[in-house]
Each structure stands twice: as structure tokens, then as C-alpha cells.
Short mmCIF file of C-alpha atoms and ligand atoms in Angstrom, two decimals:
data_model
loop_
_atom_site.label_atom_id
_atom_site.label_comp_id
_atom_site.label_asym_id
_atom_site.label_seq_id
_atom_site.Cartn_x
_atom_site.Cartn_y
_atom_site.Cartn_z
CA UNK A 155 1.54 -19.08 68.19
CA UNK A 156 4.87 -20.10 67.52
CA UNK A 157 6.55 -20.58 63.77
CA UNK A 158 5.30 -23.74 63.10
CA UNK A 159 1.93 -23.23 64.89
CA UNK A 160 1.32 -20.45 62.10
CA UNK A 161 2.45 -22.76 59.44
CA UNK A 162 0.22 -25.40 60.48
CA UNK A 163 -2.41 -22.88 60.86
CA UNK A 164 -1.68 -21.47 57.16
CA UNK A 165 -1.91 -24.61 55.75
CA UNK A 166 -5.26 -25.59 57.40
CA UNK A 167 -7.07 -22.03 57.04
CA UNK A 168 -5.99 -20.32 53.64
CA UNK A 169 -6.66 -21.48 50.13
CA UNK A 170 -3.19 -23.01 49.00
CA UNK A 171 -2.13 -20.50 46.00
CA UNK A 172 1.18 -19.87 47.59
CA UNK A 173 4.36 -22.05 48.26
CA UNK A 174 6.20 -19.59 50.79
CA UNK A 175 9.27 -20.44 53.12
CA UNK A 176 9.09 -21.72 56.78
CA UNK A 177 9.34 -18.25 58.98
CA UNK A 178 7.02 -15.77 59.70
CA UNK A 179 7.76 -11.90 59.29
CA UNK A 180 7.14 -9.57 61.92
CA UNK A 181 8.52 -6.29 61.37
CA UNK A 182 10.44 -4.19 59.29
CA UNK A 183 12.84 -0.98 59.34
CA UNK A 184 14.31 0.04 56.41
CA UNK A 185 15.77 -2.49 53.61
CA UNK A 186 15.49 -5.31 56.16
CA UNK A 187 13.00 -7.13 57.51
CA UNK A 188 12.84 -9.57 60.54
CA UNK A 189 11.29 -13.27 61.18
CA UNK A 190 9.43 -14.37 64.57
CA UNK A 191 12.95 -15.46 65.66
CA UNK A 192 14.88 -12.25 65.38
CA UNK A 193 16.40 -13.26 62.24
CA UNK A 194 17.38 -10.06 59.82
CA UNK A 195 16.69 -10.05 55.87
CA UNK A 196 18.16 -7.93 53.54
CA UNK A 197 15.12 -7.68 51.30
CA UNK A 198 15.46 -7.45 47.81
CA UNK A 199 11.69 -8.35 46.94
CA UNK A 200 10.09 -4.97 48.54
CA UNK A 201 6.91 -7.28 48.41
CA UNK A 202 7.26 -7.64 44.26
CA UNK A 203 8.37 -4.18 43.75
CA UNK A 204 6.00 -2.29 46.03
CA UNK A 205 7.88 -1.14 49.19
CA UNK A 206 9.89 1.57 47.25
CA UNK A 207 10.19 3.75 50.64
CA UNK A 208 11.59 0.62 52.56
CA UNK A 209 9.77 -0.44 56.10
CA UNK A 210 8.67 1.66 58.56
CA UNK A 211 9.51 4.80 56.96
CA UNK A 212 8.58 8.13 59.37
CA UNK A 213 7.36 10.30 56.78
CA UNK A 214 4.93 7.27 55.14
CA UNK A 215 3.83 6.26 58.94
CA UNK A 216 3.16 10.13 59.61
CA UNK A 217 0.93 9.99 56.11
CA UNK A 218 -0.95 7.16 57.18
CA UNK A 219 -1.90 8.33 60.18
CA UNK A 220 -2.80 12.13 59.11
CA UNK A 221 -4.85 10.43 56.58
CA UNK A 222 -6.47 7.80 59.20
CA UNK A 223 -7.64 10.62 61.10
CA UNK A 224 -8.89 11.93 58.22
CA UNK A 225 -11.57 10.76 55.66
CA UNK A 226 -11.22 7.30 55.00
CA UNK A 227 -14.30 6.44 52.15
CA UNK A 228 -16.58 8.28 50.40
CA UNK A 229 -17.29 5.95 47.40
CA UNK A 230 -16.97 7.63 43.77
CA UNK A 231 -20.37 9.45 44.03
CA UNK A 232 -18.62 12.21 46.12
CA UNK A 233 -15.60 14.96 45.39
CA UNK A 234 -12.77 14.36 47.67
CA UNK A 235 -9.67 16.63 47.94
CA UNK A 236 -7.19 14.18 48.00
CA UNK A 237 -7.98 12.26 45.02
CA UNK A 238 -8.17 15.83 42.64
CA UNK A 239 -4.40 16.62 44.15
CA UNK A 240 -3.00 13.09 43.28
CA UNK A 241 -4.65 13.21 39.56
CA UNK A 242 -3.29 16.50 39.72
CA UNK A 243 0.22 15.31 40.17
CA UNK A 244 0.57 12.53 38.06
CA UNK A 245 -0.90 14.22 35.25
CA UNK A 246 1.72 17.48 35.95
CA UNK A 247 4.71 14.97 35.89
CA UNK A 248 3.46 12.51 32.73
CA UNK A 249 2.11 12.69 29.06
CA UNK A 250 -1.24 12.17 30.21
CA UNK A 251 -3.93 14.62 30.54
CA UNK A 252 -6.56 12.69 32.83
CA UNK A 253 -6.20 9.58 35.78
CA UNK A 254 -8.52 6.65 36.64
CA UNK A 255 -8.17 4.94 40.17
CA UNK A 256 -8.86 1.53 40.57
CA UNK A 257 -7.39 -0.33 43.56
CA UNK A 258 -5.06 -3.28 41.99
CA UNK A 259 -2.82 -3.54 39.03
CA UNK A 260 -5.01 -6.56 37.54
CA UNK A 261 -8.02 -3.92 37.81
CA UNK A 262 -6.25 -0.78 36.19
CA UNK A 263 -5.44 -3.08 33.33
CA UNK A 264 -9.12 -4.25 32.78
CA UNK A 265 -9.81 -0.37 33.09
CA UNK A 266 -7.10 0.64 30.14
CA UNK A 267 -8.74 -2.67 28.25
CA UNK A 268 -12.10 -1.40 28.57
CA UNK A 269 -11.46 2.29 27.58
CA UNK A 270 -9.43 1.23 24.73
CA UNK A 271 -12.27 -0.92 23.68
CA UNK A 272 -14.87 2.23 23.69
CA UNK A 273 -12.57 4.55 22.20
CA UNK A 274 -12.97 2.74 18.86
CA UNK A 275 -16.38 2.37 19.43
CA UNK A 276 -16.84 6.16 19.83
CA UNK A 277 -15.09 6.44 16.52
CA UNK A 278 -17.80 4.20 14.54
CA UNK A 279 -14.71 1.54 14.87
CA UNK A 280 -16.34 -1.05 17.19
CA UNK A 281 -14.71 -3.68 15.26
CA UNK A 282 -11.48 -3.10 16.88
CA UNK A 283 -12.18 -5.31 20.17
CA UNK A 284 -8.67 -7.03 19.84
CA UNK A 285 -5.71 -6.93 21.70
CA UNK A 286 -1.93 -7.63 20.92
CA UNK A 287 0.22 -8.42 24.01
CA UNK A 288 3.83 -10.19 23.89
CA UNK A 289 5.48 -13.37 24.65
CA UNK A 290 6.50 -13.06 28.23
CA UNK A 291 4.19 -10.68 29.34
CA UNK A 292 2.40 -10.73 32.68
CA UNK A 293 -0.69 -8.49 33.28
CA UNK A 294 -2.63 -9.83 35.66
CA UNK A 295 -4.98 -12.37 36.91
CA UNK A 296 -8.44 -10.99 36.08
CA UNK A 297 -10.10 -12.83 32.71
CA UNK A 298 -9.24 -10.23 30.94
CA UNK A 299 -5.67 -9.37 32.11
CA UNK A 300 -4.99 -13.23 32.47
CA UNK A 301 -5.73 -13.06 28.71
CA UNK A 302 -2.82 -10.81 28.03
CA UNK A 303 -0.23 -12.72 30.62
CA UNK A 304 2.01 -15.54 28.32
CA UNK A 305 1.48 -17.87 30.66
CA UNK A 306 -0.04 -21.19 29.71
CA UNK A 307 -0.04 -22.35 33.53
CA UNK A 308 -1.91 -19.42 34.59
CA UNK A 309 -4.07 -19.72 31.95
CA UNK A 310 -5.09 -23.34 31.32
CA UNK A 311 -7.48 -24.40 33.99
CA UNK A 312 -9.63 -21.13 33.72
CA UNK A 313 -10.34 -21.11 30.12
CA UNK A 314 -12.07 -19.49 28.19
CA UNK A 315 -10.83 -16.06 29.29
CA UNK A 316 -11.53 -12.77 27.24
CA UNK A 317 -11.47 -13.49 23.51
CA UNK A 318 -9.66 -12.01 20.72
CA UNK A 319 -5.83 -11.80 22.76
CA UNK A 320 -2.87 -12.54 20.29
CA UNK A 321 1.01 -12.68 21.09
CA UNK A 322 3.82 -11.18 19.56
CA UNK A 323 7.29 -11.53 19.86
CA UNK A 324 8.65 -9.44 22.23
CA UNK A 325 11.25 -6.88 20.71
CA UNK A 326 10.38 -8.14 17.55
CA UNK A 327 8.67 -5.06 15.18
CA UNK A 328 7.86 -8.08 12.54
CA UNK A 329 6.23 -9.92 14.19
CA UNK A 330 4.00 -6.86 16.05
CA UNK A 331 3.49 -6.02 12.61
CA UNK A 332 2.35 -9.75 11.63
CA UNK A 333 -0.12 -9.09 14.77
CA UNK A 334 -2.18 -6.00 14.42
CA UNK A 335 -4.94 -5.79 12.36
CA UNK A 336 -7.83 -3.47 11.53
CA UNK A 337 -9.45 -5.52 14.83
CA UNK A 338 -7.22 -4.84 16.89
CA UNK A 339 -7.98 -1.97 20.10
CA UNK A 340 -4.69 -1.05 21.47
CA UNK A 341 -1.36 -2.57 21.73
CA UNK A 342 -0.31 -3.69 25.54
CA UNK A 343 3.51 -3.84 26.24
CA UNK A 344 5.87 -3.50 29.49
CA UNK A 345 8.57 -1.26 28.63
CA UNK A 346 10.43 -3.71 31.08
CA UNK A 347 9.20 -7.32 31.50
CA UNK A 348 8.91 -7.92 35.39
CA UNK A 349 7.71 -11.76 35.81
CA UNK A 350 8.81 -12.46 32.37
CA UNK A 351 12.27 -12.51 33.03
CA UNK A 352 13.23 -8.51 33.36
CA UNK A 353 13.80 -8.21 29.96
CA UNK A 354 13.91 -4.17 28.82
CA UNK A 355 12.13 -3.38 25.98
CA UNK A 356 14.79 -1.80 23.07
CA UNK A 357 14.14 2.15 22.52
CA UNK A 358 14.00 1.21 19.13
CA UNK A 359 11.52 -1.20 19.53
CA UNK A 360 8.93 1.41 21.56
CA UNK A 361 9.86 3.89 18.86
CA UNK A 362 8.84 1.75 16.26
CA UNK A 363 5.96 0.24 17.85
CA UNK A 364 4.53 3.68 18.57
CA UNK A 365 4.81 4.87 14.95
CA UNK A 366 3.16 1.25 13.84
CA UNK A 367 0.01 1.84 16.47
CA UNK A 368 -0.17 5.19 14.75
CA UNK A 369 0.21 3.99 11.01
CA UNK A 370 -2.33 1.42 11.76
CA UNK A 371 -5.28 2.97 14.12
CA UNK A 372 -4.36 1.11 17.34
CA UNK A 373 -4.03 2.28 20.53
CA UNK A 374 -0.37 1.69 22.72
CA UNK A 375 -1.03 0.74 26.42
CA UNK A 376 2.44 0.66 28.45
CA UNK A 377 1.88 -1.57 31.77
CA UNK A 378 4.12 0.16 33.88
CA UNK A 379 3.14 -1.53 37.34
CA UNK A 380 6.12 -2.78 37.90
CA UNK A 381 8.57 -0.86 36.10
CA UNK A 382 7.06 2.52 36.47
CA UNK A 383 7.64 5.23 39.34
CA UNK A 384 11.16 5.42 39.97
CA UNK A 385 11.86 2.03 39.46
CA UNK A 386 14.42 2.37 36.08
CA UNK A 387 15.76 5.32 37.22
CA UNK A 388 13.73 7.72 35.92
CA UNK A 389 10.47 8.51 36.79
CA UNK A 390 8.26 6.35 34.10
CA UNK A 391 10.21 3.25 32.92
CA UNK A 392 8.96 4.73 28.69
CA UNK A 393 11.46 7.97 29.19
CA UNK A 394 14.36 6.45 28.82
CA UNK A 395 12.90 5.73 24.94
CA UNK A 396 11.05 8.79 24.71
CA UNK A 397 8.31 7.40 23.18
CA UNK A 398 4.84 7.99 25.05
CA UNK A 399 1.58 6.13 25.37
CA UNK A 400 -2.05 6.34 24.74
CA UNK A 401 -2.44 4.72 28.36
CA UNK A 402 0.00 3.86 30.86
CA UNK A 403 -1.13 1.89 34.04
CA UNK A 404 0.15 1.85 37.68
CA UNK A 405 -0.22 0.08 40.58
CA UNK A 406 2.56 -1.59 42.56
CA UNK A 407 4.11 0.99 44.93
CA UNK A 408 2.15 4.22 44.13
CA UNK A 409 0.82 3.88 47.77
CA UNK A 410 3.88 3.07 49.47
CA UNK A 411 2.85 -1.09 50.35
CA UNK A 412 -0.96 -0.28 50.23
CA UNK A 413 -3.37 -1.10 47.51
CA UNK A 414 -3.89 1.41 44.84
CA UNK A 415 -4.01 1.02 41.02
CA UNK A 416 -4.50 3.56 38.46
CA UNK A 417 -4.66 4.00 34.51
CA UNK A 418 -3.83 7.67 33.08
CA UNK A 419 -4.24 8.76 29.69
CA UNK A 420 -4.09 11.80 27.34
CA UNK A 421 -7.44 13.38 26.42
CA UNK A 422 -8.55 11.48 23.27
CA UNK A 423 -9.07 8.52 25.19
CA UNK A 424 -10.83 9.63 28.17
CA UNK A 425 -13.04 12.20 26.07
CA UNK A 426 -14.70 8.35 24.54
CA UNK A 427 -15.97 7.63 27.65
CA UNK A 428 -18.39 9.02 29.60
CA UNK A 429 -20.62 9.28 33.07
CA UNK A 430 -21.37 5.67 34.38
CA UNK A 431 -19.30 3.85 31.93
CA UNK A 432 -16.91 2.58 34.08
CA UNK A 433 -16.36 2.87 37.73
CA UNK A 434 -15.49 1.55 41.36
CA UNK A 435 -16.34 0.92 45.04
CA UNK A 436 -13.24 1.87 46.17
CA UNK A 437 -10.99 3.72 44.02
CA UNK A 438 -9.23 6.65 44.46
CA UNK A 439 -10.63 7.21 47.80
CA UNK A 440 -9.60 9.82 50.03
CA UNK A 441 -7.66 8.04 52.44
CA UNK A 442 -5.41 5.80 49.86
CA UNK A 443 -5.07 8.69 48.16
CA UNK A 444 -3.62 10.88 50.34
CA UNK A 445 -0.90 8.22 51.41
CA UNK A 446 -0.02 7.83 47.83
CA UNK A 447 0.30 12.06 46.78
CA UNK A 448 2.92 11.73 49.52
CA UNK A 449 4.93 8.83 48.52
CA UNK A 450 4.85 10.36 44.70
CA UNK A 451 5.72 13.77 45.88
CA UNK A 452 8.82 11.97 47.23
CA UNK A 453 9.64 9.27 44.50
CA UNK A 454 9.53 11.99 41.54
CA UNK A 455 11.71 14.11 43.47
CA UNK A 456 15.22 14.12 40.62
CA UNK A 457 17.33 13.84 43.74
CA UNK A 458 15.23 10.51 44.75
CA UNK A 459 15.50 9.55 40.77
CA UNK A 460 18.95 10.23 41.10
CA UNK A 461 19.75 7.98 43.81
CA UNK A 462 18.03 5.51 42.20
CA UNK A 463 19.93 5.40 39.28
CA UNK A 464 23.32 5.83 41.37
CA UNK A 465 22.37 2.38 43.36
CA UNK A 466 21.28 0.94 40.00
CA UNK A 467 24.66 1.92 38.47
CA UNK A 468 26.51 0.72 41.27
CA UNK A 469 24.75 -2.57 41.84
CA UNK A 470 24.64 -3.62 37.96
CA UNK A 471 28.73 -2.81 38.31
CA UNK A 472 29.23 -5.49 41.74
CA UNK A 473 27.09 -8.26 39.85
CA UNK A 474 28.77 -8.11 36.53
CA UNK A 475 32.07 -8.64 39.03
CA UNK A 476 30.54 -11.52 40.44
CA UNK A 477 32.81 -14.31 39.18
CA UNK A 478 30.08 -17.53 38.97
CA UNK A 479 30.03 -19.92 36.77
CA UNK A 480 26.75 -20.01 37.18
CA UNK A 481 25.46 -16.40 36.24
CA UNK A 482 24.72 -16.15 32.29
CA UNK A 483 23.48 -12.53 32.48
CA UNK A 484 22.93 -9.36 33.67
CA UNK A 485 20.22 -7.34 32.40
CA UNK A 486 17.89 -4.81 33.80
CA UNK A 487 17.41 -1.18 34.23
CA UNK A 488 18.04 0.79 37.48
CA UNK A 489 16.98 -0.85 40.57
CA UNK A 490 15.17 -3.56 38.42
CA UNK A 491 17.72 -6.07 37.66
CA UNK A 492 17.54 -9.97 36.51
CA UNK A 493 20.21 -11.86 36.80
CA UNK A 494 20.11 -15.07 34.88
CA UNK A 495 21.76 -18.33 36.31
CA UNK A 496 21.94 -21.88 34.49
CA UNK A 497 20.31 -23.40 37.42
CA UNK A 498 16.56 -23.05 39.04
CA UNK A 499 16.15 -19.64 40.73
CA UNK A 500 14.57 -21.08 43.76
CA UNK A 501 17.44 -22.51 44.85
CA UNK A 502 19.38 -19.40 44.97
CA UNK A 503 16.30 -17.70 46.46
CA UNK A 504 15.62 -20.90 49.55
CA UNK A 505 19.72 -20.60 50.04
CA UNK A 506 19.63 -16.67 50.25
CA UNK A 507 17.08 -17.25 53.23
CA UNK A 508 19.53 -18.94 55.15
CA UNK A 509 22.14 -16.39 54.23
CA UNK A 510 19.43 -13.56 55.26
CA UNK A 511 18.45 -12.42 52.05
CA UNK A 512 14.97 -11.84 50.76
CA UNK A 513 15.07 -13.00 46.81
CA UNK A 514 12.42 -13.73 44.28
CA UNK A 515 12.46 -15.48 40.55
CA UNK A 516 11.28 -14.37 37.53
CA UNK A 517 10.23 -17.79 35.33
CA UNK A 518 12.29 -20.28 36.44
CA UNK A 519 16.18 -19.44 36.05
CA UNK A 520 15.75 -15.58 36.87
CA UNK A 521 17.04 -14.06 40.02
CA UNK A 522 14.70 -10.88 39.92
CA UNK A 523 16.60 -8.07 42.04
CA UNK A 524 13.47 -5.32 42.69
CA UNK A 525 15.34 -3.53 46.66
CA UNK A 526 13.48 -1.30 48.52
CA UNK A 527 14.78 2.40 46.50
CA UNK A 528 15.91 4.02 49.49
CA UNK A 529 18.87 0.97 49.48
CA UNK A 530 22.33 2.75 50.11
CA UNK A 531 25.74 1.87 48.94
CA UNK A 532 26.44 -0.04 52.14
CA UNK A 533 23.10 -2.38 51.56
CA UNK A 534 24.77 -3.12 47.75
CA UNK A 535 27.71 -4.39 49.23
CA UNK A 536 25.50 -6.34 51.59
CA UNK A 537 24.06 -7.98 49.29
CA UNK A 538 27.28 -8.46 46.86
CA UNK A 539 28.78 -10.63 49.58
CA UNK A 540 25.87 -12.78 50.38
CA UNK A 541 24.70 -13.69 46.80
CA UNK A 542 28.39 -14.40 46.50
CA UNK A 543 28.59 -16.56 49.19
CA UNK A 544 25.25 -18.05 48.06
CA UNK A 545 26.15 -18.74 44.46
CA UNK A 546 29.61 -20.47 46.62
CA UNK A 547 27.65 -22.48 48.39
CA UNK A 548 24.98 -23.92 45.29
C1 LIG B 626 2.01 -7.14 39.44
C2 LIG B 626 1.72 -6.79 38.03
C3 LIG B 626 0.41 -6.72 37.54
C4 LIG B 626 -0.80 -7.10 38.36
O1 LIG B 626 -0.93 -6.32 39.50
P1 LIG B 626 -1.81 -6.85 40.76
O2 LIG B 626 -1.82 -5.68 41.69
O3 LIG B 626 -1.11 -8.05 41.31
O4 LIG B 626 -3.15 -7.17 40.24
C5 LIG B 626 0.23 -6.32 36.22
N1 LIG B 626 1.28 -6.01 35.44
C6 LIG B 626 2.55 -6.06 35.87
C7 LIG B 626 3.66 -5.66 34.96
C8 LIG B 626 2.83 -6.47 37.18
O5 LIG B 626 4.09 -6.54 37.60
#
């Protein structure tokens, strides 16, 4: 089949939920990726903040195919080794004390939801069933994580979704304050809004919205899918505030570009809930797991931290440089970056294709900036000179 052969096919055989450009991807080494017609991409997607090792990485090809050979499922009613040793791991490098798999972000954030939800009922509280998310928040997809996601497009034509889901401003303590009630479960924030815009939470705000969960009985859930693991610079996106969660979920690149998810949480939380309350098919199994205890091992390394936060450095430095008249801001954190223009995104992303850049929006005037981790100096100045040339050209 040729380019437009698969288009046509695309169009004709797959529900249409996505708008995506006209060339097919074949392979990838590295930051770049390449189209059916040889074409290179310097990608600065990594698949929405998943591919943190890059493409065809030796040492994640050599983990997939130990683990291959290996176990591949079990289900949940069985011990496995790998899926102790990655619990193991995130536990040894976080504030939590125990791990849930799942196998999707959307699904780890039900799973925080649902043990927030029966940790007040454990307590005699059971009428704290509520939830406080913010304004540009994005969660998920799921009824219950579509609840939480400010997004009145995603949410309109699939109403009603779970109940009792209230928005507050977002770095505004006021108006969390104005929120939470003696209903409400758990508070759910991003420490770094992803689709919303890649807006960083304040330190001040976390610090303050901690002590408020604690003044007032409700739990604080940090989503940390896309921001978490290496992503800011450090390893979880909350340490550069210092403040720590009841829950904090994962998902994106814990597996390297394969589908995990996972919640983890200290001890009060996972002591409310107990055999067959919650569970899974799928997660955690042996062979996902595996994969994943080898990219972590790797992406909580402080030399692997370290380059992140040198490339985040260094890139934040060459866009601020960028003289367009069409660039508002510059925000982000480490290798999660937004830059803000005064014109639709998507036109900076469809040019970048012809330019051989991979870009992606967050809402509407966002250029969202999440490269592969393992991006070098050289791959910055790559980029540099074709979002210049780009932004030239709009
Ligand atoms: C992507 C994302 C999710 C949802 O994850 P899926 O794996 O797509 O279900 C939830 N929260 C945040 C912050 C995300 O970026």
C-alpha cells in the first residue's frame, strides 16, 4: 500500500476520532522518526510524552525481547517476579509505601478515584464521594476521569458522567478553598498541566494545597502521567515543591512506548482497601512489567535526571532567544515546555511537518515541546533552527 492507499484505507476502516497528517511512519532511531517516503522527523511529541528512551533504543529492544521469551500473562490471581521488583522500585524511589498496576493512565486515575472514595468510607466518612479538580485539567477519557478533564468538548455529548466533580481555579488557593467541602474525597491536581496548556503548578500553591487537604480531611491525588518520571527534571514532577501526595498516578512512559498505568500511595490509603475490591485483567503483568523495571532503573538514574535538566536548561535558553513576534511565552519545566504563540498551534505544528519536525498543541495556541529525554545538545539546535524557520515562514 502506498501513502495514500493507507489514508484511504484509514479513513474507510477506523472510527474517525483522529485528524492526523498525510504520511505514514515507519520506523524510528533515536529522536527521529521516518515516513513511508524516507522523510526524517525530529520528533518532539515522543507519542504525547511516552517515548522518553527515544526509538529503537538497544537496551529497551534487548528488554522486550528477554521479557518475550519470558512470561508474558498470568492474570492478577498469580505472584509474578517482575511485578514485586517494579513495586519494589517505585516505592524505594517515592513517598509511597504500596503500587497498583492498571494498564492506561485513564484507568490508574479511576483506580486513585475509587480508593480515595473507600478510604473515607473505611473511616465511617462515606459522605465524602466528591472530587475537586482544576480549570484546565485533563485526566482522562473514562466517565469518571472525563469528569475531572475541563473540557466541555470532551465532555458534552457523553453526559452524564460521574457525579459530584467541581472545578477550581488553577493556582488559585481561594478558590480551592471555596471548593472543598466536608463531601469532598480527595483533591486531583497536575503539578504541571500537560493538555491544558503546560502550565506548572506554583510551589506555593502545592504547599498550600497540601496543608488545606490536611486542615480539611481530603485526600491530594497528583496526576503525574505526563509530568512525572523524569520529565521536569527530576524524578517526580511534585519534588521540585517538596510537597508529597496521598496518591500519585503514572502512566505515559513508565514502559518505554508500551501500555502500563499505575497509582502508588502511602499506607493509609491502601490499608482501606482490601482483597477483591478493586482489580484487573491485565495489570502489572509479568511481561509489561519487566520492560518497565528496566526503563525506570534507567530514567531515575541522577545522571539521566541530570541530562534532562541540562537539555531543559539549554532548550528553555534557545526559545526565549527566538526573536518572533509571534511567541507570547515560554513556560514549562525541564523537557516539558509550552510555548505560547498569538496564532493557532496547528499551523506551526502542519508547517513543522514540512520542515521535518514532529510538533503537537496544547488547547489551541500552545506549541507543547514533550522530546524524546535522551535529546542531545545537537538535536536542540536542530530544532532551534527549524521552529525558527517555521515561525519565518507563518
Ligand atoms: C495522557 C494523560 C492521561 C490519560 O492517560 P491515557 O493513557 O491516555 O488514558 C491522564 N492524565 C494526564 C495528565 C495525561 O497527560
Amino acid at each position: 500500500m502506498n501513502t495514500q492507499q493507507l489514508i484511504d484505507a484509514e479513513k474507510k476502516y477506523l472510527a474517525q476520532t483522529y485528524a492526523r497528517p498525510p504520511f505514514v511512519l515507519t520506523r524510528g532511531e533515536g529522536v527521529y522518526v521516518y515516513d513511508a517516503d524516507g522523510k526524517k522527523y525530529l520528533d518532539c511529541a515522543a507519542g504525547i510524552a511516552v517515548n522518553a528512551l527515544g526509538y529503537s533504543d538497544p537496551q529497551l529492544v534487548q528488554a522486550i525481547q528477554d521479557a518475550a521469551s519470558g512470561l508474558l500473562h498470568t492474570s492478577n490471581l498469580f505472584y509474578t517476579e517482575s511485578q514485586v521488583a517494579l513495586a519494589r522500585a517505585l516505592v524505594e524511589k517515592s513517598f509511597a509505601d504500596k503500587v497498583f498496576f492498571a494498564n492506561t493512565g485513564t484507568e490508574a486515575m479511576e483506580g486513585a478515584m475509587k480508593f480515595a472514595r473507600k478510604y473515607h468510607v473505611e473511616r465511617g466518612d462515606a459522605q465524602r464521594k466528591n472530587f475537586v479538580a482544576f480549570r484546565g485539567s485533563f485526566h482522562g477519557r473514562t466517565m469518571g476521569a472525563l469528569a475531572i478533564t475541563d473540557s466541555e468538548k470532551y465532555q458534552a455529548p457523553f453526559r452524564p458522567l460521574m457525579p459530584g466533580a467541581t472545578f477550581a481555579e488553577f493556582n488559585n488557593l481561594d478558590s480551592a478553598r471555596a471548593a472543598i467541602t466536608a463531601e469532598t474525597a480527595a483533591v486531583i491536581v497536575e503539578p504541571v498541566q500537560g493538555e491544558g496548556g503546560v502550565y506548572p503548578a506554583s510551589d506555593d500553591f502545592l504547599r498550600d494545597l497540601r496543608a488545606l487537604c490536611d486542615e480539611r480531611g481530603a485526600l491530594l491525588i497528583f496526576d503525574e502521567i505526563q509530568c512525572g518520571l523524569g520529565r521536569t527534571g527530576k524524578l517526580w514532577a511534585h519534588e521540585w515543591s517538596g510537597v508529597t501526595p496521598d496518591i500519585m498516578t503514572l502512566a505515559k512512559p513508565l514502559a518505554g512506548g508500551l501500555p502500563i498505568g499505575a497509582f502508588l500511595m502511602t499506607d493509609k490509603v491502601a490499608s482501606a482497601i482490601h482483597v477483591g475490591e478493586h482489580g484487573t485483567t491485565f495489570g502489572g503483568g509479568p511481561f509489561i512489567t519487566s520492560v518497565a523495571l528496566s526503563v525506570f532503573n534507567r530514567i531515575s538514574d541522577p545522571n539521566f535526571l541530570a541530562h534532562v535538566n541540562a537539555m531543559g536548561n539549554y532548550l528553555m535558553e534557545r526559545l526565549v532567544e527566538i526573536n518572533s513576534p509571534h511567541i507570547k511565552e515560554v513556560r514549562g519545566r525541564g523537557l516539558m515546555i509550552g510555548v505560547e504563540m498569538d496564532i493557532d498551534a496547528a499551523k506551526i505544528r502542519d508547517i513543522g511537518y514540512t520542515q521535518g519536525l514532529l510538533l503537537i498543541q496544547a488547547r489551541e495556541k500552545v506549541v507543547r515541546l514533550v522530546p524524546p529525554l535522551v535529546l542531545q545538545k545537537t538535536h536542540v539546535d536542530e530544532l532551534i533552527e527549524k521552529l525558527s524557520r517555521v515561525l519565518a515562514e507563518v
